[in-house]
């Protein structure tokens, strides 16, 4: 296996420019919500050169030489005891992505290591019927399949372009016999609960959100301004997706909600509204899971035991990632 050069300085690429409109908006909101913690988080989010990337290994295309080489280049296994293989390193730099080649499976998937926490919290076991409600680009669906052999995996993505991205991810990482057992749909997630009531043991809602990392580098100021104006509408959509997901769950089944934003309105507030309005839903304690990975991630203090928020910091530049777990009774 030829170990590719890790891209740290991104030679030849234009330097990403911060969007001042978004930064000013975040400065006001997150200073109020995060207090002193915002300064360190801001320093990481506004400096892509200190961002880190993890490798999720593909068990359907194992490469012993890759794993042997990773250690020599500063990578070490994360999530010890987890049902998937993930490698990270303390220094920044992006490992080169593998090209999509029809008929050939990729050996690894690049991602923010914090995005594996929702899958870890979901706890999928062999035979479970699983719904990934907002599945594109497909990293969490892929991670689910690294953990177990679901009885049924339903990957849904409403957006047409993102749905094609999801299908390509599945084709690049999953062997054909298993692909045949995966259902990919383009349904409106707000209606899946009515269309498929009480069909699933596990549901993941990785909801559309105000993605802090990408919004900070919006190239179109007008579009960024419109995004900020309509930001409050996202929490309504997220709540509707969660209500639909609860309907799709079997009694006794569990749901994980996640976003990649720091926004309290899209995180804790949405979950609290759901818990106060749905009598058949209870919170599930994930504090032990958070404690088990506390060496690799920095978490915001003061949250309830059924939720966590990963705060990016230098040397552990993962997140933002909000995770909450609920159970249907």
Coordinates of C-alpha atoms in Angstrom, one line a residue:
X1 CA 0.0 0.0 0.0
X2 CA 1.4 3.4 -1.0
X3 CA 0.9 5.8 1.8
X4 CA -0.1 9.2 0.4
X5 CA 1.3 12.4 1.6
X6 CA -0.8 14.2 4.2
X7 CA -2.0 17.6 3.0
X8 CA -1.3 20.2 5.7
X9 CA -0.7 23.4 3.8
X10 CA -3.1 22.6 0.9
X11 CA -0.6 23.9 -1.7
X12 CA -2.1 25.5 -4.8
X13 CA -5.5 26.0 -3.2
X14 CA -6.9 29.5 -2.7
X15 CA -7.0 30.6 0.9
X16 CA -10.5 30.4 2.3
X17 CA -11.9 33.8 3.3
X18 CA -14.0 34.4 6.4
X19 CA -17.5 35.8 5.9
X20 CA -17.6 38.8 8.2
X21 CA -21.4 38.9 8.3
X22 CA -21.6 35.4 9.6
X23 CA -18.7 35.9 12.0
X24 CA -20.3 39.0 13.5
X25 CA -23.6 37.1 14.0
X26 CA -21.9 34.1 15.6
X27 CA -19.9 36.5 17.8
X28 CA -23.0 37.9 19.4
X29 CA -24.9 34.7 19.7
X30 CA -22.2 32.4 20.9
X31 CA -20.6 34.8 23.3
X32 CA -24.0 34.9 25.0
X33 CA -24.6 31.1 24.8
X34 CA -21.0 29.8 25.5
X35 CA -19.5 32.5 27.5
X36 CA -15.7 32.3 27.9
X37 CA -15.6 29.0 25.9
X38 CA -16.5 30.8 22.7
X39 CA -13.1 32.5 22.3
X40 CA -11.2 29.2 22.0
X41 CA -13.9 27.7 19.7
X42 CA -13.8 30.7 17.5
X43 CA -10.0 30.5 17.1
X44 CA -10.4 26.9 15.8
X45 CA -13.4 27.4 13.6
X46 CA -11.9 30.5 11.9
X47 CA -8.6 28.7 11.2
X48 CA -9.0 25.8 8.8
X49 CA -5.2 25.1 9.0
X50 CA -5.6 23.7 12.5
X51 CA -8.6 21.4 11.6
X52 CA -8.1 17.7 12.0
X53 CA -9.5 14.8 9.9
X54 CA -10.2 11.2 10.9
X55 CA -10.2 8.0 8.9
X56 CA -13.0 5.6 9.2
X57 CA -11.8 2.2 8.0
X58 CA -14.0 0.2 5.7
X59 CA -14.3 -3.4 7.0
X60 CA -15.6 -4.4 3.5
X61 CA -12.2 -3.5 2.0
X62 CA -9.6 -4.2 4.6
X63 CA -6.0 -3.2 4.0
X64 CA -3.5 -4.4 6.5
X65 CA -0.7 -2.3 5.0
X66 CA -2.7 0.9 5.5
X67 CA -3.3 0.2 9.2
X68 CA 0.4 -0.7 9.7
X69 CA 1.5 2.6 8.0
X70 CA -0.9 4.8 9.9
X71 CA 0.9 4.4 13.2
X72 CA 4.2 5.4 11.6
X73 CA 2.6 8.7 10.4
X74 CA 1.3 9.7 13.8
X75 CA -2.2 8.2 13.7
X76 CA -3.7 6.1 16.5
X77 CA -7.0 4.3 17.0
X78 CA -9.8 6.3 18.5
X79 CA -13.0 5.1 20.2
X80 CA -11.3 2.1 21.8
X81 CA -13.8 -0.8 22.2
X82 CA -16.1 0.7 19.5
X83 CA -17.5 -1.6 16.8
X84 CA -15.8 0.4 14.0
X85 CA -12.1 1.2 13.2
X86 CA -11.2 4.9 13.3
X87 CA -7.8 6.5 13.3
X88 CA -6.9 10.1 14.3
X89 CA -3.8 12.1 15.0
X90 CA -3.2 15.1 17.2
X91 CA -1.7 17.4 14.5
X92 CA -3.7 19.0 11.7
X93 CA -3.7 17.9 8.1
X94 CA -6.1 16.3 5.7
X95 CA -5.5 12.7 4.5
X96 CA -6.0 12.5 0.8
X97 CA -9.4 11.2 -0.3
X98 CA -9.6 8.2 -2.6
X99 CA -11.2 8.6 -6.0
X100 CA -14.5 7.0 -6.8
X101 CA -13.9 4.1 -9.1
X102 CA -16.9 2.0 -10.3
X103 CA -16.6 -1.6 -9.1
X104 CA -13.8 -0.8 -6.6
X105 CA -14.4 -0.3 -2.9
X106 CA -12.6 2.4 -1.0
X107 CA -10.5 1.5 2.1
X108 CA -11.4 4.5 4.2
X109 CA -13.7 7.4 4.6
X110 CA -12.6 10.9 5.7
X111 CA -14.7 12.7 8.3
X112 CA -14.8 14.8 11.4
X113 CA -14.3 12.3 14.2
X114 CA -17.1 13.9 16.2
X115 CA -19.6 12.8 13.6
X116 CA -19.2 9.2 14.7
X117 CA -20.6 10.0 18.2
X118 CA -24.2 9.9 17.0
X119 CA -23.6 6.4 15.5
X120 CA -21.9 5.3 18.7
X121 CA -24.9 6.6 20.8
X122 CA -27.4 4.9 18.5
X123 CA -26.0 1.4 19.4
X124 CA -27.1 -0.5 16.4
X125 CA -26.9 -4.4 16.7
X126 CA -27.2 -7.2 14.2
X127 CA -30.8 -7.5 13.0
X128 CA -32.0 -4.1 13.9
X129 CA -34.2 -2.2 11.5
X130 CA -32.6 1.2 11.1
X131 CA -33.7 4.5 9.5
X132 CA -31.2 7.2 8.7
X133 CA -33.6 10.0 8.1
X134 CA -31.3 12.7 6.6
X135 CA -28.5 10.4 5.3
X136 CA -26.4 12.4 2.8
X137 CA -23.5 12.4 2.2
X138 CA -23.6 8.9 3.8
X139 CA -20.8 8.9 6.3
X140 CA -23.1 7.9 9.2
X141 CA -24.9 5.3 7.2
X142 CA -21.5 3.8 6.3
X143 CA -20.5 3.9 10.0
X144 CA -23.7 2.1 11.0
X145 CA -22.7 -0.7 8.5
X146 CA -19.3 -0.9 10.1
X147 CA -21.0 -1.6 13.4
X148 CA -23.5 -4.3 12.6
X149 CA -25.6 -6.0 10.0
X150 CA -29.0 -4.3 10.2
X151 CA -32.0 -6.4 9.4
X152 CA -33.0 -3.4 7.2
X153 CA -31.2 -0.1 6.6
X154 CA -33.3 2.7 5.1
X155 CA -31.2 5.7 4.0
X156 CA -33.4 8.7 3.1
X157 CA -32.3 12.0 1.6
X158 CA -34.9 14.5 0.3
X159 CA -32.5 16.8 -1.7
X160 CA -31.9 15.4 -5.2
X161 CA -28.2 16.4 -5.5
X162 CA -27.4 15.2 -2.0
X163 CA -29.2 11.9 -2.7
X164 CA -27.0 11.2 -5.7
X165 CA -24.0 11.9 -3.4
X166 CA -25.4 9.4 -0.9
X167 CA -25.8 6.7 -3.6
X168 CA -22.2 7.2 -4.7
X169 CA -20.9 6.9 -1.1
X170 CA -22.8 3.6 -0.7
X171 CA -21.5 2.3 -4.1
X172 CA -17.9 3.3 -3.1
X173 CA -17.9 1.5 0.3
X174 CA -20.5 -1.3 0.4
X175 CA -20.2 -4.6 -1.6
X176 CA -23.0 -5.4 -4.0
X177 CA -24.8 -8.2 -2.1
X178 CA -25.2 -5.9 0.9
X179 CA -26.2 -2.9 -1.2
X180 CA -29.2 -4.9 -2.3
X181 CA -30.5 -4.9 1.3
X182 CA -30.2 -1.1 1.6
X183 CA -33.2 1.0 0.7
X184 CA -32.4 4.5 -0.6
X185 CA -35.3 7.0 -0.8
X186 CA -35.9 10.7 -1.5
X187 CA -38.9 11.2 0.7
X188 CA -39.8 14.3 2.7
X189 CA -38.5 13.3 6.1
X190 CA -41.4 15.2 7.8
X191 CA -43.8 12.6 6.4
X192 CA -41.9 9.3 6.8
X193 CA -43.5 8.7 10.2
X194 CA -46.9 8.7 8.7
X195 CA -45.8 6.6 5.7
X196 CA -43.9 4.0 7.7
X197 CA -45.3 4.0 11.3
X198 CA -43.5 2.0 14.0
X199 CA -41.2 0.1 11.5
X200 CA -37.8 0.8 13.0
X201 CA -35.8 -0.2 16.1
X202 CA -33.4 2.7 15.6
X203 CA -33.7 6.1 13.9
X204 CA -30.9 8.6 13.3
X205 CA -31.9 12.2 12.7
X206 CA -28.7 14.0 11.6
X207 CA -30.8 17.1 10.9
X208 CA -30.2 20.0 8.4
X209 CA -28.7 22.8 10.5
X210 CA -26.8 26.0 10.4
X211 CA -23.4 24.3 9.8
X212 CA -21.1 26.6 11.6
X213 CA -17.9 25.6 9.8
X214 CA -19.2 26.0 6.3
X215 CA -21.3 29.1 7.0
X216 CA -18.2 31.0 8.4
X217 CA -16.6 30.6 4.9
X218 CA -19.6 31.5 2.8
X219 CA -18.3 33.0 -0.5
X220 CA -21.6 34.7 -1.3
X221 CA -22.4 37.5 1.3
X222 CA -25.9 37.9 0.0
X223 CA -26.6 34.2 0.4
X224 CA -25.0 34.2 3.8
X225 CA -27.3 37.1 4.9
X226 CA -30.4 35.2 3.7
X227 CA -29.3 32.1 5.6
X228 CA -29.0 34.1 8.8
X229 CA -32.4 35.7 8.2
X230 CA -34.0 32.3 7.8
X231 CA -32.0 30.6 10.5
X232 CA -34.9 30.5 13.0
X233 CA -36.9 28.4 10.6
X234 CA -34.5 25.6 10.9
X235 CA -35.6 24.7 14.5
X236 CA -39.2 24.3 13.2
X237 CA -38.0 21.9 10.5
X238 CA -35.9 20.0 13.0
X239 CA -38.8 19.6 15.4
X240 CA -41.0 18.3 12.5
X241 CA -38.3 15.8 11.5
X242 CA -38.1 14.6 15.1
X243 CA -41.9 14.2 15.4
X244 CA -41.9 12.1 12.2
X245 CA -39.0 10.0 13.5
X246 CA -40.8 9.2 16.7
X247 CA -43.8 8.0 14.7
X248 CA -41.5 5.8 12.7
X249 CA -40.0 4.2 15.8
X250 CA -41.4 1.0 17.4
X251 CA -42.2 1.2 21.1
X252 CA -39.0 0.5 22.9
X253 CA -36.9 1.8 20.0
X254 CA -34.4 4.6 20.4
X255 CA -33.6 7.8 18.4
X256 CA -30.5 9.9 18.2
X257 CA -30.7 13.5 17.1
X258 CA -27.5 15.3 15.9
X259 CA -26.4 18.6 14.4
X260 CA -23.1 20.2 13.5
X261 CA -24.0 23.6 15.0
X262 CA -23.4 25.2 18.4
X263 CA -26.8 26.9 18.3
X264 CA -28.9 26.2 21.4
X265 CA -32.0 27.0 19.5
X266 CA -31.3 24.1 17.1
X267 CA -30.0 21.7 19.8
X268 CA -31.2 21.7 23.4
X269 CA -34.3 23.8 22.7
X270 CA -35.6 21.5 20.0
X271 CA -35.1 18.4 22.2
X272 CA -36.7 20.1 25.2
X273 CA -39.7 21.1 23.1
X274 CA -40.1 17.5 21.9
X275 CA -39.8 16.1 25.4
X276 CA -42.4 18.5 26.7
X277 CA -44.9 17.8 23.8
X278 CA -44.5 14.0 23.4
X279 CA -45.7 11.9 26.3
X280 CA -44.3 8.7 24.7
X281 CA -40.7 9.9 24.6
X282 CA -38.1 9.8 27.4
X283 CA -34.4 10.9 27.5
X284 CA -31.6 8.3 27.6
X285 CA -28.4 8.9 29.6
X286 CA -25.3 9.1 27.3
X287 CA -23.0 10.5 29.9
X288 CA -21.0 7.3 30.2
X289 CA -20.4 7.3 26.5
X290 CA -19.1 10.9 26.7
X291 CA -16.9 10.0 29.6
X292 CA -15.4 7.1 27.7
X293 CA -14.2 9.4 24.8
X294 CA -13.4 12.4 26.9
X295 CA -9.7 12.1 26.1
X296 CA -10.4 12.7 22.5
X297 CA -13.1 15.3 22.7
X298 CA -13.9 18.5 24.6
X299 CA -17.5 18.9 25.8
X300 CA -19.6 21.8 26.9
X301 CA -20.4 21.6 30.5
X302 CA -23.8 22.1 32.1
X303 CA -25.9 20.0 29.7
X304 CA -28.3 17.3 30.7
X305 CA -27.3 13.6 30.8
X306 CA -29.1 12.7 27.6
X307 CA -27.1 15.3 25.5
X308 CA -23.6 16.4 24.7
X309 CA -22.0 19.2 22.6
X310 CA -18.5 18.7 21.2
X311 CA -16.5 22.0 21.3
X312 CA -13.5 22.3 18.9
X313 CA -10.2 23.2 20.6
X314 CA -6.6 23.3 19.4
X315 CA -5.2 19.7 19.3
X316 CA -8.8 18.4 19.5
X317 CA -10.4 20.3 16.7
X318 CA -13.4 18.1 16.4
X319 CA -17.0 19.3 16.2
X320 CA -19.1 21.2 16.6
X321 CA -21.4 18.2 17.1
X322 CA -24.5 18.0 19.2
X323 CA -25.9 14.6 20.1
X324 CA -29.1 13.7 22.1
X325 CA -30.6 10.3 22.7
X326 CA -34.3 9.5 23.3
X327 CA -36.4 6.4 23.7
X328 CA -40.0 5.7 22.7
X329 CA -42.1 4.0 25.4

